[in-house]
Structure formats: structure tokens, C-alpha cells
Short mmCIF file of C-alpha atoms in Angstrom, two decimals:
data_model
loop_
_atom_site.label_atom_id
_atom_site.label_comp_id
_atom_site.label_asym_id
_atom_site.label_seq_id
_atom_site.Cartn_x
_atom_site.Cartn_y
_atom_site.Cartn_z
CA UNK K 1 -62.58 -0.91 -208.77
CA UNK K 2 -63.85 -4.43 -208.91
CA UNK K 3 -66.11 -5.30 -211.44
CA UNK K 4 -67.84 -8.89 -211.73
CA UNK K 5 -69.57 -11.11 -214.26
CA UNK K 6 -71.00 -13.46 -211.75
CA UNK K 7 -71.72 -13.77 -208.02
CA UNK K 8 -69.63 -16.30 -207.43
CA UNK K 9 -66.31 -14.21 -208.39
CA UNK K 10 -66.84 -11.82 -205.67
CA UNK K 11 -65.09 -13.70 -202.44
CA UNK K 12 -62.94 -11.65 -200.28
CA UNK K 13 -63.59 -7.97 -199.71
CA UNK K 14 -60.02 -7.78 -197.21
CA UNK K 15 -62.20 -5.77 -194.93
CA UNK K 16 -61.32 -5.73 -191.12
CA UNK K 17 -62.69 -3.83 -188.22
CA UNK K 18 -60.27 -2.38 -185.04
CA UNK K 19 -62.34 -3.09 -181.72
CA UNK K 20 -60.38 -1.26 -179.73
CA UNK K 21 -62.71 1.42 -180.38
CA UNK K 22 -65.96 -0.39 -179.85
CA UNK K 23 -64.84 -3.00 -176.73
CA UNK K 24 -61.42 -2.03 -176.21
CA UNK K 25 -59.60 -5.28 -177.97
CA UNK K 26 -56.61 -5.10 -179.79
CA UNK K 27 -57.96 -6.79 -182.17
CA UNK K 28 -58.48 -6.45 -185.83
CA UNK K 29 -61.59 -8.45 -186.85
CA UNK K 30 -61.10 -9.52 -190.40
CA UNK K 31 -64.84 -9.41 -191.73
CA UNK K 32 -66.09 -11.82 -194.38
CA UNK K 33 -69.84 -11.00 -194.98
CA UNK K 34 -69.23 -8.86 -198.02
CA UNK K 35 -69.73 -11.08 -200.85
CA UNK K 36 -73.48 -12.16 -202.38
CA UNK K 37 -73.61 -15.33 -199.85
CA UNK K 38 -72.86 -12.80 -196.52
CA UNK K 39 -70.66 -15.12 -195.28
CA UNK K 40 -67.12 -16.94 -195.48
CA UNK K 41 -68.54 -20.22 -197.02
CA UNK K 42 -68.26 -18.57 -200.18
CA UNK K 43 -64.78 -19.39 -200.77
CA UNK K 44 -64.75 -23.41 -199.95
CA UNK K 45 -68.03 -23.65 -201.42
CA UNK K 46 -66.44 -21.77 -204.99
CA UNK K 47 -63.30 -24.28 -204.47
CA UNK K 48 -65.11 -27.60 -204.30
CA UNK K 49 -67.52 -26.96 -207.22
CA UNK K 50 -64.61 -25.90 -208.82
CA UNK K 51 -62.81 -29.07 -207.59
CA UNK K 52 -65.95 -31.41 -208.75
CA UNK K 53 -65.90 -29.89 -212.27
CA UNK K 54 -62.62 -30.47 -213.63
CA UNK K 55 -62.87 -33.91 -212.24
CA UNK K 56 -65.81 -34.40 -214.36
CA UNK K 57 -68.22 -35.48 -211.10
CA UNK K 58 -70.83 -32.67 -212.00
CA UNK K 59 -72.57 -32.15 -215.16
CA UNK K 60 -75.69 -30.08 -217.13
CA UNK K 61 -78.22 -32.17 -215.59
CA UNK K 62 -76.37 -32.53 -211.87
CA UNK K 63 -78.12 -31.54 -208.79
CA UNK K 64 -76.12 -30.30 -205.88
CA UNK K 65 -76.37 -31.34 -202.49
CA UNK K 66 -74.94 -30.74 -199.07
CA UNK K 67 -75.92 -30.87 -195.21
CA UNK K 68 -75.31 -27.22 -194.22
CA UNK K 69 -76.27 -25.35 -190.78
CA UNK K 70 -76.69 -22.29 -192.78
CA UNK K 71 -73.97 -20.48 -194.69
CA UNK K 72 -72.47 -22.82 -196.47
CA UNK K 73 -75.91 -23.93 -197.90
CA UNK K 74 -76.32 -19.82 -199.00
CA UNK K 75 -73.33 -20.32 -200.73
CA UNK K 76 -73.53 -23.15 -202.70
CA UNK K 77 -77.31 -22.06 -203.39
CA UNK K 78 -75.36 -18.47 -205.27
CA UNK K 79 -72.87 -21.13 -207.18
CA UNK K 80 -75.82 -23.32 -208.49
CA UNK K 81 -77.61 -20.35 -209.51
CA UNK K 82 -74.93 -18.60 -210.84
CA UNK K 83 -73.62 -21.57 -212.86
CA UNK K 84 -77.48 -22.91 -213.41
CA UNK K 85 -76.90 -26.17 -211.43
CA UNK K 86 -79.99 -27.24 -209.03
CA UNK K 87 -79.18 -27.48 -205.22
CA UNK K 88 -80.64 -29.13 -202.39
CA UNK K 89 -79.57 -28.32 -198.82
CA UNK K 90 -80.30 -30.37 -195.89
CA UNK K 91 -80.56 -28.48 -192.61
CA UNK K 92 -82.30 -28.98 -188.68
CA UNK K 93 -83.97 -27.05 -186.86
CA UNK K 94 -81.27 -24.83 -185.64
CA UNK K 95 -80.81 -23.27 -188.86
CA UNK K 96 -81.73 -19.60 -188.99
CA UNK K 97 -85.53 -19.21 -190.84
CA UNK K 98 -83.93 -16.26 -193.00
CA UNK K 99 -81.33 -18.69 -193.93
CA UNK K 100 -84.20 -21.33 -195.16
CA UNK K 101 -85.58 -18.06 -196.70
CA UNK K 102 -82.23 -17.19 -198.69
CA UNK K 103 -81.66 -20.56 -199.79
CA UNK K 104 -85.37 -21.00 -201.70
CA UNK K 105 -84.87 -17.32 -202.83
CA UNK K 106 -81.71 -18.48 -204.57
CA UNK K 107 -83.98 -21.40 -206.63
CA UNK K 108 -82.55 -23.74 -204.17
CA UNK K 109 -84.33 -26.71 -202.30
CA UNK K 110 -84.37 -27.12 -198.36
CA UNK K 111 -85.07 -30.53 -196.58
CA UNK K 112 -85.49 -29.99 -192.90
CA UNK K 113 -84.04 -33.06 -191.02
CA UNK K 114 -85.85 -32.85 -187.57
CA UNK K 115 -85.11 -36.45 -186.13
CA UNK K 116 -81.85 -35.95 -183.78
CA UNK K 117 -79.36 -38.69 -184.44
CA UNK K 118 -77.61 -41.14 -181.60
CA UNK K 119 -75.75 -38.20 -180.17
CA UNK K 120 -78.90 -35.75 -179.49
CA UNK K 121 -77.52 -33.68 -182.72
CA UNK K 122 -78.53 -33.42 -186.27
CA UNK K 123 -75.49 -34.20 -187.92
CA UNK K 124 -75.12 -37.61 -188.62
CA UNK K 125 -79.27 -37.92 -189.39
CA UNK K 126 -78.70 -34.70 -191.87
CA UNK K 127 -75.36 -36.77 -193.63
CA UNK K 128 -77.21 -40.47 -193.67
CA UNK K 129 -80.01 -38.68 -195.61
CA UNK K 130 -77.63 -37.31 -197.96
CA UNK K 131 -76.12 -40.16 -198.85
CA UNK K 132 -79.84 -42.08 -199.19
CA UNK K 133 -80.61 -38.92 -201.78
CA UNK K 134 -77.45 -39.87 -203.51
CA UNK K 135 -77.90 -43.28 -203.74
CA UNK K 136 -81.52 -42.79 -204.94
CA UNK K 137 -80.78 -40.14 -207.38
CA UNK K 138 -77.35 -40.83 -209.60
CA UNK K 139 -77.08 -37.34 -210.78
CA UNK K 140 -77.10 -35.51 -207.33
CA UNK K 141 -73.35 -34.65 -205.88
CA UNK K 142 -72.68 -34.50 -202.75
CA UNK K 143 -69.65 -32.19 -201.86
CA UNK K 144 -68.96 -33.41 -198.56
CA UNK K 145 -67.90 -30.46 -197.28
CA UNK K 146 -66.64 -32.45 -193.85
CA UNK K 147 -64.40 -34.54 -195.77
CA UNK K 148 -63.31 -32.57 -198.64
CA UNK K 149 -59.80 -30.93 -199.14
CA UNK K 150 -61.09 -28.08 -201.43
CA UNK K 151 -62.88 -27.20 -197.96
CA UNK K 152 -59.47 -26.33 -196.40
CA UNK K 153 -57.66 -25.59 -199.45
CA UNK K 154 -59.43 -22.68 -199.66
CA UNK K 155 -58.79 -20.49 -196.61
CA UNK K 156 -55.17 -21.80 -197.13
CA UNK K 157 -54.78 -19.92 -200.64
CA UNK K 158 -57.56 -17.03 -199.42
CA UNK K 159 -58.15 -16.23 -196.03
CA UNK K 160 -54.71 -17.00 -194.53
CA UNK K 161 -52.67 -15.99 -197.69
CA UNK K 162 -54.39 -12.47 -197.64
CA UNK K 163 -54.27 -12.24 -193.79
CA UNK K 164 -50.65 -13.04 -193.56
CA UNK K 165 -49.93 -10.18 -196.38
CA UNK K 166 -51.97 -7.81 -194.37
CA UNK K 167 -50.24 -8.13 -191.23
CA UNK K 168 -46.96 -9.34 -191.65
CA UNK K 169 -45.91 -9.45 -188.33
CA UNK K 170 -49.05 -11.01 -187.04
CA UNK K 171 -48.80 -12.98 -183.37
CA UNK K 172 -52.48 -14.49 -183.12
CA UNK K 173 -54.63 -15.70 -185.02
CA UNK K 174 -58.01 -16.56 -183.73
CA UNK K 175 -60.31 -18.68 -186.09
CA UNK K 176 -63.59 -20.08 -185.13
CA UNK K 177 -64.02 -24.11 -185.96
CA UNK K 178 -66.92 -26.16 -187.78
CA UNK K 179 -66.14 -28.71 -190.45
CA UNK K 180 -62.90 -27.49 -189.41
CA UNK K 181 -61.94 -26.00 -192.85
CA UNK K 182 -61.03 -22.35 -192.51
CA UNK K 183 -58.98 -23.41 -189.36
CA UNK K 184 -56.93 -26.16 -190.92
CA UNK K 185 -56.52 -23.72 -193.88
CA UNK K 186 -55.13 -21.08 -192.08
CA UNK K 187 -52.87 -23.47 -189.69
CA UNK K 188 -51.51 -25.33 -192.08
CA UNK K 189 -50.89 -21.95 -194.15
CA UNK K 190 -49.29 -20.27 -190.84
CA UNK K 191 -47.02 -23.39 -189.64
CA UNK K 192 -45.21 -23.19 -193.34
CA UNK K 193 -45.24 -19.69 -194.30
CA UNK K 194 -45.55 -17.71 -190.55
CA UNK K 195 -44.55 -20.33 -187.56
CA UNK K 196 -43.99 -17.67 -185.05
CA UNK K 197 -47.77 -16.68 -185.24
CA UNK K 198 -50.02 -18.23 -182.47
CA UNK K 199 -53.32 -20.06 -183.97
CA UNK K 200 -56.07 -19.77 -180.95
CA UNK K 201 -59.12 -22.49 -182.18
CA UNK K 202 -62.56 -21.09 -180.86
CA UNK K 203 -65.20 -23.79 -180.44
CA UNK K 204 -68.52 -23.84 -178.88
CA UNK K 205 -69.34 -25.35 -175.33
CA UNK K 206 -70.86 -28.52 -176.27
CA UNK K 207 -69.10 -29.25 -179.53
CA UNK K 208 -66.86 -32.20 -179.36
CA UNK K 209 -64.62 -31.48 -182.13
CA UNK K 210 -61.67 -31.07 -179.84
CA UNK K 211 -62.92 -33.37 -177.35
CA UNK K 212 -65.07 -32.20 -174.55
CA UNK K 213 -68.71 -33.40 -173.69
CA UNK K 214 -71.20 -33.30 -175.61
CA UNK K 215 -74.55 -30.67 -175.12
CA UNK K 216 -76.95 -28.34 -176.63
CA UNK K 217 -75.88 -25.90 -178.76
CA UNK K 218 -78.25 -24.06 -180.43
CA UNK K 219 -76.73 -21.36 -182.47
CA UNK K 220 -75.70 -22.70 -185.99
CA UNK K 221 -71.97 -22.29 -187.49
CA UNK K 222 -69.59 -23.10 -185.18
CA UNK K 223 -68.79 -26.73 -183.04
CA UNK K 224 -70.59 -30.22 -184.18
CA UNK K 225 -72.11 -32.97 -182.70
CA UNK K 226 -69.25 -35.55 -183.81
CA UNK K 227 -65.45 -35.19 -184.21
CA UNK K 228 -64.53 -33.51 -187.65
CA UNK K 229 -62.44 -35.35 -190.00
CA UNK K 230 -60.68 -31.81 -191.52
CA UNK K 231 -59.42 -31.21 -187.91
CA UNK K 232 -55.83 -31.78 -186.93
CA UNK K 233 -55.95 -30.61 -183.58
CA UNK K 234 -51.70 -30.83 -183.49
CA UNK K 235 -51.79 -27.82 -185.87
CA UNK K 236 -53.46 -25.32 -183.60
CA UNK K 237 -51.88 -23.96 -180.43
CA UNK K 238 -54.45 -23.26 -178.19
CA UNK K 239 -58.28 -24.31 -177.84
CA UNK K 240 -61.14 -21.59 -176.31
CA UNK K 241 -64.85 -22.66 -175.89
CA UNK K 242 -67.15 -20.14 -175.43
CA UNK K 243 -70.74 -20.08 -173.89
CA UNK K 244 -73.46 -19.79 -176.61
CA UNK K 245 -75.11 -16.93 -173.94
CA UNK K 246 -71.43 -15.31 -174.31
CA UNK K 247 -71.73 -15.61 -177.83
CA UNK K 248 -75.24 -13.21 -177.74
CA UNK K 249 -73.83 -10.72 -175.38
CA UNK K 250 -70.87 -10.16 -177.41
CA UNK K 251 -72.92 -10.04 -180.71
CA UNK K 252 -75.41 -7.29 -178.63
CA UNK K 253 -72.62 -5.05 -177.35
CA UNK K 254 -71.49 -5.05 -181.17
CA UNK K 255 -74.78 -4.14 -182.20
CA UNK K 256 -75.44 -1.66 -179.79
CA UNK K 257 -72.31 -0.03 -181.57
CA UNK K 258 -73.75 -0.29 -185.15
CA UNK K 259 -71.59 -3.66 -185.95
CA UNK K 260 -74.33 -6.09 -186.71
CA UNK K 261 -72.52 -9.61 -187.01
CA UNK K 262 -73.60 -13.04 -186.94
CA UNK K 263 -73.32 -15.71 -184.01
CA UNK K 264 -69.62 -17.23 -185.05
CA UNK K 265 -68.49 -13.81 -185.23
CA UNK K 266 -70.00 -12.97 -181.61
CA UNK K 267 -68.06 -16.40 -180.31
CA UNK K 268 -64.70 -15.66 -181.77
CA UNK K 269 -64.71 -12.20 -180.44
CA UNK K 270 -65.98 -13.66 -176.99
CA UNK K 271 -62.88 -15.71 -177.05
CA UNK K 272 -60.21 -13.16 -178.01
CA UNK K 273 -61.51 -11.06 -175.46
CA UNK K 274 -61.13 -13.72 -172.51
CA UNK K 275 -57.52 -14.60 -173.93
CA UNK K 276 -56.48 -10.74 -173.87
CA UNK K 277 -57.64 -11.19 -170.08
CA UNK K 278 -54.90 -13.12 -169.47
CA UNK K 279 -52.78 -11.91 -171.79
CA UNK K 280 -52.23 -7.89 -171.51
CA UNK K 281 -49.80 -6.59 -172.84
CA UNK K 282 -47.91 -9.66 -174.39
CA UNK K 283 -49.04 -8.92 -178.20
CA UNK K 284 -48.53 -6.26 -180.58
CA UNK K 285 -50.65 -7.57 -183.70
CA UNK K 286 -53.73 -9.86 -183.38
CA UNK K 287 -56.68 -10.75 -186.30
CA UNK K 288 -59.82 -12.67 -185.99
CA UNK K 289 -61.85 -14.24 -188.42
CA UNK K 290 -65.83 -12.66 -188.52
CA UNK K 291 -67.39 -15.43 -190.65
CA UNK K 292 -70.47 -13.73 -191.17
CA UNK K 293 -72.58 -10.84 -190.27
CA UNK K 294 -76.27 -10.64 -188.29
CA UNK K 295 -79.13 -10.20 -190.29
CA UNK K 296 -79.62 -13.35 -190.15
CA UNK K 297 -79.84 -13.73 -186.40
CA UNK K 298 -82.74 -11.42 -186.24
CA UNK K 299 -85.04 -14.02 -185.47
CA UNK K 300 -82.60 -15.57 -182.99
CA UNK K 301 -79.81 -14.01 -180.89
CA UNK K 302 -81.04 -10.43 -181.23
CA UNK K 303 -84.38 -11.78 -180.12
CA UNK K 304 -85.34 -11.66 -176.64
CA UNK K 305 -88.83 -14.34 -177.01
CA UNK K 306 -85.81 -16.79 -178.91
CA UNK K 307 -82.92 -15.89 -176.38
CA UNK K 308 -85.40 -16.80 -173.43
CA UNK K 309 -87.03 -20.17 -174.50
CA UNK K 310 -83.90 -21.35 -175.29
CA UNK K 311 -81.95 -20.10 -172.08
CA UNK K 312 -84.30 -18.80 -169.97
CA UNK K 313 -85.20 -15.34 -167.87
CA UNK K 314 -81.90 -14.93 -165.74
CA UNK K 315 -79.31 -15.24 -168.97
CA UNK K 316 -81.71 -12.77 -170.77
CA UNK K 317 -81.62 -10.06 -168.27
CA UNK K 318 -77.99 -10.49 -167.82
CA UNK K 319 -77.57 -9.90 -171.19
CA UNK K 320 -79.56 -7.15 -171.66
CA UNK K 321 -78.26 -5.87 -168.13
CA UNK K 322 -74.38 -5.69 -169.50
CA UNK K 323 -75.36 -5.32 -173.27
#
């Protein structure tokens, strides 16, 4: 039984899913939607506020505030309610509208930074606005959830720690990468305590966090617009990018099983299925990280008006040809 006194204490439910049931993978799929913020962001978002308050940076009267695509603004909008801080997240237009919708049911406050930046993405225009609402207002904190080590620190004493005690003989890992956080926590957690297991990075095509060339992406969570500072890429062995239209026809086939899950989810699993391709038979134990789960995607890759503005007719009726 676990019993909690606030929302913010509930952060890893050590659930995992076997696909080799619903797509034939090998694959245990570690999900991490179960907690009040439905997604993994719950845990680095817990560890820096944590981190900020017993170094004094936030106070009665603070306001919270962070550029988020999405979950991680969910979850720091459950800490500042829980703990009665105020919280502003700054967003584009890529992030889900029930994700807007969660944050101002929380009590929390959403700018919408529609402006791209230099690079034709949001996230430099959504950070320089952050640091203009700091400098304007002395008692709002920014996190910094690209820069800060409580971001990685916890998925190193979470996520990886309770992975790596679940399957102790684990051979890959595959682990989706944004601000770069729950990778580096989980690399840097595997290279000391687990060596011999294989850490597979899944980015989007069009992120340039490992590299690569810059281009549209349109489904929040994973990849970004500009290198992240977190990222070591040294400490991972292997680097997939995955299609965004891969991402939806992953997430459908799920669906279309009763496994609902969210567009990271759809990309990691899109990944560990092309590296099985080419890898049958060569691994007994394999985990992926689900980040979150789909209702919040309603609007967007389980919607076939969304799916076809933003790729058009032929990637729609391929996916709902092989969904």
C-alpha cells in the first residue's frame, strides 16, 4: 500500500509493460505516467524545487518559472500547488492545448511565446523571456531545467537506480532525450554501477542535440532546437532519430491495443523496434523509458485534421493504412 500526504510524493509507480505481446518487441517498456503530473517530469521537477529550497533561492512570496514544452510545466504546476508557491510556464505553440489546460487547472500561469527565435524554434525566444521575467520581477525563480544538475540527478537516484534493481542483468537501455536529463541520469548511473549495459539515445529528426540538421518538429517532449548543455554525448553508446510520422504510427498501433501513450513514448518505442531489426537475437533483457502517456495527444497525434495539416494526406493514410 502506498499512502500519500501530497501530490508531489507520489513519483515512480515501477510499472512496465512487455510488447512482445502487443508488437512483438522484446522489450519491457518501463511506464512513467502514473503519478498526479502523468508524466516523468515529476521527478526532476520534485528534485530542483527541492534543490532551490535548501539553498534558500525560493521563499513564501516566490513565483516559479520555467520554459516547458509540456510535462515538465504539469509538473512543476502540482509542486507549486502542492507546496502553495505560484508558477508561470512559458510554452509555443507546439505545446499540447490539454497541457495549457492542465497547467491553469493546477492555479498555474501560461505565457504562450509565438515569435520563433534565430533557429526557426521556440527555444531560445521562450528562455530570453524568462530571464526578462526574472530580471523584472526579483521574486520569480527560474529553475533552469536545461542547465540544472537536480535535472539529471534525479533519474540517476530514480529512474536508473530502480531500473537497474529490476533487471539486473539488463543489456539496453533505450531513453528518449530533451534537456537531456533522464538520459545523462541514467548513463552516468549505468557507466558506474552497470557498464556492460548498452545506453541507445532516441532523438527526434530535426533536433540537433546530437548534431544533425536542424527542421520542424512538431510534437513536444523530445529533441530541441539548440544543443543541450546536460548532454554528454561520450556517455551514451548509440544515437537513433526517429521520424515524428513514425512516432504517430507507433503511438496508433499502441492504441489500437488499448495502450494509450504519449508522443516520446511512441518515438522511443519506434526506435527500439528499428534497432531489434538489426539486432535479432543478440539480447536477452532490454527496457525503455515511456515518459508519458496519451491523453494528452488527443488533440494532436491521435487526430487525423492535426496529423494532416501538419504532414499532409499521403503520411495520414499510411498511417492509418498500417495502424
Amino acid at each position: 500500500m502506498t499512502v500519500i500526504t501530497a501530490a508531489h510524493e507520489l513519483l515512480d509507480s515501477d510499472v512496465y509493460i512487455d510488447l512482445r505481446a502487443s508488437l512483438g518487441l522484446p522489450l519491457h517498456l518501463k511506464c512513467e505516467g502514473f503519478n498526479f503530473a502523468g508524466s516523468i517530469k515529476i521527478q526532476p521537477a520534485a528534485q530542483m524545487v527541492e534543490a532551490a529550497q535548501r539553498d534558500g533561492l525560493i521563499g513564501p512570496d516566490s513565483v516559479l518559472i520555467e520554459s516547458s514544452s509540456g510535462n515538465l510545466g504539469v509538473a512543476l504546476a502540482v509542486i507549486a500547488a502542492s507546496k502553495g508557491l505560484g508558477f508561470i510556464c512559458v510554452t509555443d505553440p507546439n505545446c499540447n492545448p490539454a497541457t495549457t489546460a492542465l497547467i491553469r487547472a493546477l492555479g498555474g500561469e501560461v505565457v504562450v511565446v509565438d515569435e520563433p527565435d534565430a533557429s526557426g524554434g521556440f527555444l531560445a525566444a521562450r528562455k530570453d523571456y524568462v530571464r526578462n521575467s526574472c530580471a523584472q520581477h526579483p521574486n520569480h525563480v527560474w529553475l533552469n531545467q536545461y542547465e540544472n544538475p537536480a535535472n539529471w540527478i534525479a533519474h540517476y537516484e530514480t529512474t536508473a537506480a530502480v531500473i537497474a534493481k529490476d533487471f539486473p542483468d539488463l543489456d539496453v537501455l533505450f531513453v528518449g532525450a530533451g534537456t537531456g536529463g533522464t538520459l545523462m541520469g541514467c548513463a552516468r548511473y549505468f557507466r558506474e554501477h552497470r557498464p556492460g549495459t548498452r545506453i541507445i539515445a532516441v532523438d527526434s529528426v530535426g533536433s540537433v542535440s546530437f548534431a544533425g540538421t536542424p527542421g520542424a518538429r512538431h510534437i513536444p517532449g523530445l529533441g530541441a532546437s539548440a544543443p543541450m548543455p546536460l548532454i554528454d554525448p561520450g556517455l551514451v553508446d548509440e544515437v537513433i532519430r526517429i521520424h515524428e510520422v513514425d512516432t504517430i504510427h507507433t503511438c496508433r498501433r499502441l492504441a489500437a491495443c488499448g495502450l494509450l501513450l504519449g508522443g516520446s513514448s511512441g518515438t522511443v518505442i519506434s526506435a527500439a523496434a528499428q534497432w531489434f531489426a538489426q539486432h535479432r537475437g543478440t539480447v536477452q533483457t532490454a527496457v525503455a523509458i515511456a515518459p508519458d502517456l496519451g491523453e494528452r495527444y488527443l488533440n494532436t497525434i491521435y487526430n487525423d485534421t492535426w496529423v494532416s495539416h501538419h504532414y499532409g494526406q499521403d503520411d495520414l493514410h499510411k498511417i492509418l493504412e498500417t495502424s
